[in-house]
């Protein structure tokens, strides 16, 4: 079953207004996206989100923020874990992951590690 006509959206609450504290809410929302795809009848694993565009919306609340993640699967092939053919990489569809056409490096090129 192709899911290209489906959009999955999950919202989680963070009790902090500081972005450094939003990780748990983001992670739970992201995991719920693939849970919803499975509930819709698709065979999908969390790894299916690798290389996909996920959309983030942050909404202010009285005591923190709501983190909403949404995902519209590109195609059925994007829902597999990419391990159909040993040693092959799943099709990325030629999509960039940043405005510079390069993948995002969370370390910013630092060898000290994230946040250091």
PDB file of C-alpha atoms in Angstrom:
ATOM      1  CA  UNK A   1       0.000   0.000   0.000  1.00  0.00           C
ATOM      2  CA  UNK A   2       1.545   3.331  -1.019  1.00  0.00           C
ATOM      3  CA  UNK A   3       1.363   6.113   1.531  1.00  0.00           C
ATOM      4  CA  UNK A   4       2.232   9.079  -0.642  1.00  0.00           C
ATOM      5  CA  UNK A   5      -1.256  10.512  -0.107  1.00  0.00           C
ATOM      6  CA  UNK A   6      -0.952  10.318   3.698  1.00  0.00           C
ATOM      7  CA  UNK A   7       0.413  12.832   6.152  1.00  0.00           C
ATOM      8  CA  UNK A   8       1.220  11.865   9.715  1.00  0.00           C
ATOM      9  CA  UNK A   9       1.323  14.437  12.511  1.00  0.00           C
ATOM     10  CA  UNK A  10       2.220  13.995  16.186  1.00  0.00           C
ATOM     11  CA  UNK A  11       2.315  16.606  18.947  1.00  0.00           C
ATOM     12  CA  UNK A  12       4.099  16.339  22.288  1.00  0.00           C
ATOM     13  CA  UNK A  13       4.412  18.851  25.108  1.00  0.00           C
ATOM     14  CA  UNK A  14       7.638  20.175  26.587  1.00  0.00           C
ATOM     15  CA  UNK A  15       7.387  21.899  29.951  1.00  0.00           C
ATOM     16  CA  UNK A  16      10.263  24.206  29.012  1.00  0.00           C
ATOM     17  CA  UNK A  17      10.491  27.147  26.654  1.00  0.00           C
ATOM     18  CA  UNK A  18      14.221  26.483  26.093  1.00  0.00           C
ATOM     19  CA  UNK A  19      15.134  24.615  22.866  1.00  0.00           C
ATOM     20  CA  UNK A  20      17.841  22.600  24.654  1.00  0.00           C
ATOM     21  CA  UNK A  21      15.067  20.902  26.643  1.00  0.00           C
ATOM     22  CA  UNK A  22      12.854  19.893  23.701  1.00  0.00           C
ATOM     23  CA  UNK A  23      14.695  16.703  22.726  1.00  0.00           C
ATOM     24  CA  UNK A  24      12.436  14.228  24.533  1.00  0.00           C
ATOM     25  CA  UNK A  25       9.257  15.763  23.125  1.00  0.00           C
ATOM     26  CA  UNK A  26      10.747  15.766  19.616  1.00  0.00           C
ATOM     27  CA  UNK A  27      11.924  12.155  19.912  1.00  0.00           C
ATOM     28  CA  UNK A  28       8.541  10.921  21.145  1.00  0.00           C
ATOM     29  CA  UNK A  29       6.714  12.796  18.373  1.00  0.00           C
ATOM     30  CA  UNK A  30       9.081  11.402  15.728  1.00  0.00           C
ATOM     31  CA  UNK A  31       8.598   7.819  16.981  1.00  0.00           C
ATOM     32  CA  UNK A  32       4.843   8.306  16.917  1.00  0.00           C
ATOM     33  CA  UNK A  33       5.013   9.148  13.184  1.00  0.00           C
ATOM     34  CA  UNK A  34       6.109   5.636  12.260  1.00  0.00           C
ATOM     35  CA  UNK A  35       3.705   4.143  14.810  1.00  0.00           C
ATOM     36  CA  UNK A  36       0.868   5.943  13.002  1.00  0.00           C
ATOM     37  CA  UNK A  37       2.104   4.722   9.605  1.00  0.00           C
ATOM     38  CA  UNK A  38       2.053   1.130  10.913  1.00  0.00           C
ATOM     39  CA  UNK A  39      -1.449   1.661  12.326  1.00  0.00           C
ATOM     40  CA  UNK A  40      -2.465   2.848   8.844  1.00  0.00           C
ATOM     41  CA  UNK A  41      -1.341  -0.506   7.446  1.00  0.00           C
ATOM     42  CA  UNK A  42       2.185   0.263   6.244  1.00  0.00           C
ATOM     43  CA  UNK A  43       5.188  -1.905   7.038  1.00  0.00           C
ATOM     44  CA  UNK A  44       7.549   0.755   8.318  1.00  0.00           C
ATOM     45  CA  UNK A  45      10.445   1.013  10.781  1.00  0.00           C
ATOM     46  CA  UNK A  46      11.859   4.102  12.473  1.00  0.00           C
ATOM     47  CA  UNK A  47      14.811   3.953  10.070  1.00  0.00           C
ATOM     48  CA  UNK A  48      12.367   4.810   7.262  1.00  0.00           C
ATOM     49  CA  UNK A  49      12.538   8.418   8.447  1.00  0.00           C
ATOM     50  CA  UNK A  50      16.226   8.688   7.597  1.00  0.00           C
ATOM     51  CA  UNK A  51      16.541  10.851   4.503  1.00  0.00           C
ATOM     52  CA  UNK A  52      12.917  12.016   4.757  1.00  0.00           C
ATOM     53  CA  UNK A  53      11.767  15.595   5.247  1.00  0.00           C
ATOM     54  CA  UNK A  54      10.220  16.050   8.685  1.00  0.00           C
ATOM     55  CA  UNK A  55       8.460  19.280   9.494  1.00  0.00           C
ATOM     56  CA  UNK A  56       8.671  20.913  12.916  1.00  0.00           C
ATOM     57  CA  UNK A  57       6.184  23.383  14.372  1.00  0.00           C
ATOM     58  CA  UNK A  58       6.735  24.887  17.820  1.00  0.00           C
ATOM     59  CA  UNK A  59       3.727  26.412  19.556  1.00  0.00           C
ATOM     60  CA  UNK A  60       3.957  28.495  22.716  1.00  0.00           C
ATOM     61  CA  UNK A  61       1.960  27.249  25.719  1.00  0.00           C
ATOM     62  CA  UNK A  62       1.501  28.683  29.200  1.00  0.00           C
ATOM     63  CA  UNK A  63       4.212  26.502  30.763  1.00  0.00           C
ATOM     64  CA  UNK A  64       6.361  25.497  27.789  1.00  0.00           C
ATOM     65  CA  UNK A  65       5.806  24.581  24.158  1.00  0.00           C
ATOM     66  CA  UNK A  66       4.029  22.008  22.026  1.00  0.00           C
ATOM     67  CA  UNK A  67       6.307  20.278  19.542  1.00  0.00           C
ATOM     68  CA  UNK A  68       4.507  19.099  16.403  1.00  0.00           C
ATOM     69  CA  UNK A  69       6.325  16.868  13.939  1.00  0.00           C
ATOM     70  CA  UNK A  70       4.751  15.953  10.615  1.00  0.00           C
ATOM     71  CA  UNK A  71       5.804  13.602   7.849  1.00  0.00           C
ATOM     72  CA  UNK A  72       4.448  12.916   4.395  1.00  0.00           C
ATOM     73  CA  UNK A  73       6.134   9.769   3.052  1.00  0.00           C
ATOM     74  CA  UNK A  74       7.539  10.283  -0.447  1.00  0.00           C
ATOM     75  CA  UNK A  75       6.871   6.781  -1.752  1.00  0.00           C
ATOM     76  CA  UNK A  76       6.452   3.185  -0.671  1.00  0.00           C
ATOM     77  CA  UNK A  77      10.176   2.545  -1.177  1.00  0.00           C
ATOM     78  CA  UNK A  78      10.939   5.206   1.402  1.00  0.00           C
ATOM     79  CA  UNK A  79       9.086   3.162   4.019  1.00  0.00           C
ATOM     80  CA  UNK A  80      11.570   0.281   3.988  1.00  0.00           C
ATOM     81  CA  UNK A  81      14.750   0.258   5.988  1.00  0.00           C
ATOM     82  CA  UNK A  82      16.890   0.394   2.835  1.00  0.00           C
ATOM     83  CA  UNK A  83      18.194  -3.117   3.401  1.00  0.00           C
ATOM     84  CA  UNK A  84      16.375  -4.750   0.491  1.00  0.00           C
ATOM     85  CA  UNK A  85      19.628  -5.156  -1.417  1.00  0.00           C
ATOM     86  CA  UNK A  86      22.764  -5.821   0.558  1.00  0.00           C
ATOM     87  CA  UNK A  87      25.240  -2.980   0.298  1.00  0.00           C
ATOM     88  CA  UNK A  88      22.823  -0.686  -1.496  1.00  0.00           C
ATOM     89  CA  UNK A  89      21.695   2.692  -0.288  1.00  0.00           C
ATOM     90  CA  UNK A  90      18.022   3.709  -0.441  1.00  0.00           C
ATOM     91  CA  UNK A  91      17.089   6.278  -3.054  1.00  0.00           C
ATOM     92  CA  UNK A  92      17.312   9.776  -1.612  1.00  0.00           C
ATOM     93  CA  UNK A  93      15.327  11.280  -4.449  1.00  0.00           C
ATOM     94  CA  UNK A  94      17.978  13.950  -5.009  1.00  0.00           C
ATOM     95  CA  UNK A  95      16.708  15.996  -2.055  1.00  0.00           C
ATOM     96  CA  UNK A  96      19.024  18.326  -0.206  1.00  0.00           C
ATOM     97  CA  UNK A  97      19.064  18.390   3.556  1.00  0.00           C
ATOM     98  CA  UNK A  98      20.110  22.013   3.885  1.00  0.00           C
ATOM     99  CA  UNK A  99      19.962  25.173   1.858  1.00  0.00           C
ATOM    100  CA  UNK A 100      23.569  24.603   0.800  1.00  0.00           C
ATOM    101  CA  UNK A 101      22.722  21.162  -0.584  1.00  0.00           C
ATOM    102  CA  UNK A 102      24.785  19.468   2.114  1.00  0.00           C
ATOM    103  CA  UNK A 103      23.713  17.288   4.994  1.00  0.00           C
ATOM    104  CA  UNK A 104      23.399  18.952   8.394  1.00  0.00           C
ATOM    105  CA  UNK A 105      26.395  18.414  10.670  1.00  0.00           C
ATOM    106  CA  UNK A 106      25.223  18.794  14.305  1.00  0.00           C
ATOM    107  CA  UNK A 107      28.820  19.275  15.470  1.00  0.00           C
ATOM    108  CA  UNK A 108      29.355  22.218  13.116  1.00  0.00           C
ATOM    109  CA  UNK A 109      32.603  20.557  12.054  1.00  0.00           C
ATOM    110  CA  UNK A 110      33.940  20.465  15.629  1.00  0.00           C
ATOM    111  CA  UNK A 111      35.926  17.438  16.695  1.00  0.00           C
ATOM    112  CA  UNK A 112      35.092  18.161  20.369  1.00  0.00           C
ATOM    113  CA  UNK A 113      31.548  16.798  20.043  1.00  0.00           C
ATOM    114  CA  UNK A 114      28.053  18.250  20.147  1.00  0.00           C
ATOM    115  CA  UNK A 115      27.624  21.157  22.564  1.00  0.00           C
ATOM    116  CA  UNK A 116      31.310  21.528  23.396  1.00  0.00           C
TER     117      UNK A 116
END
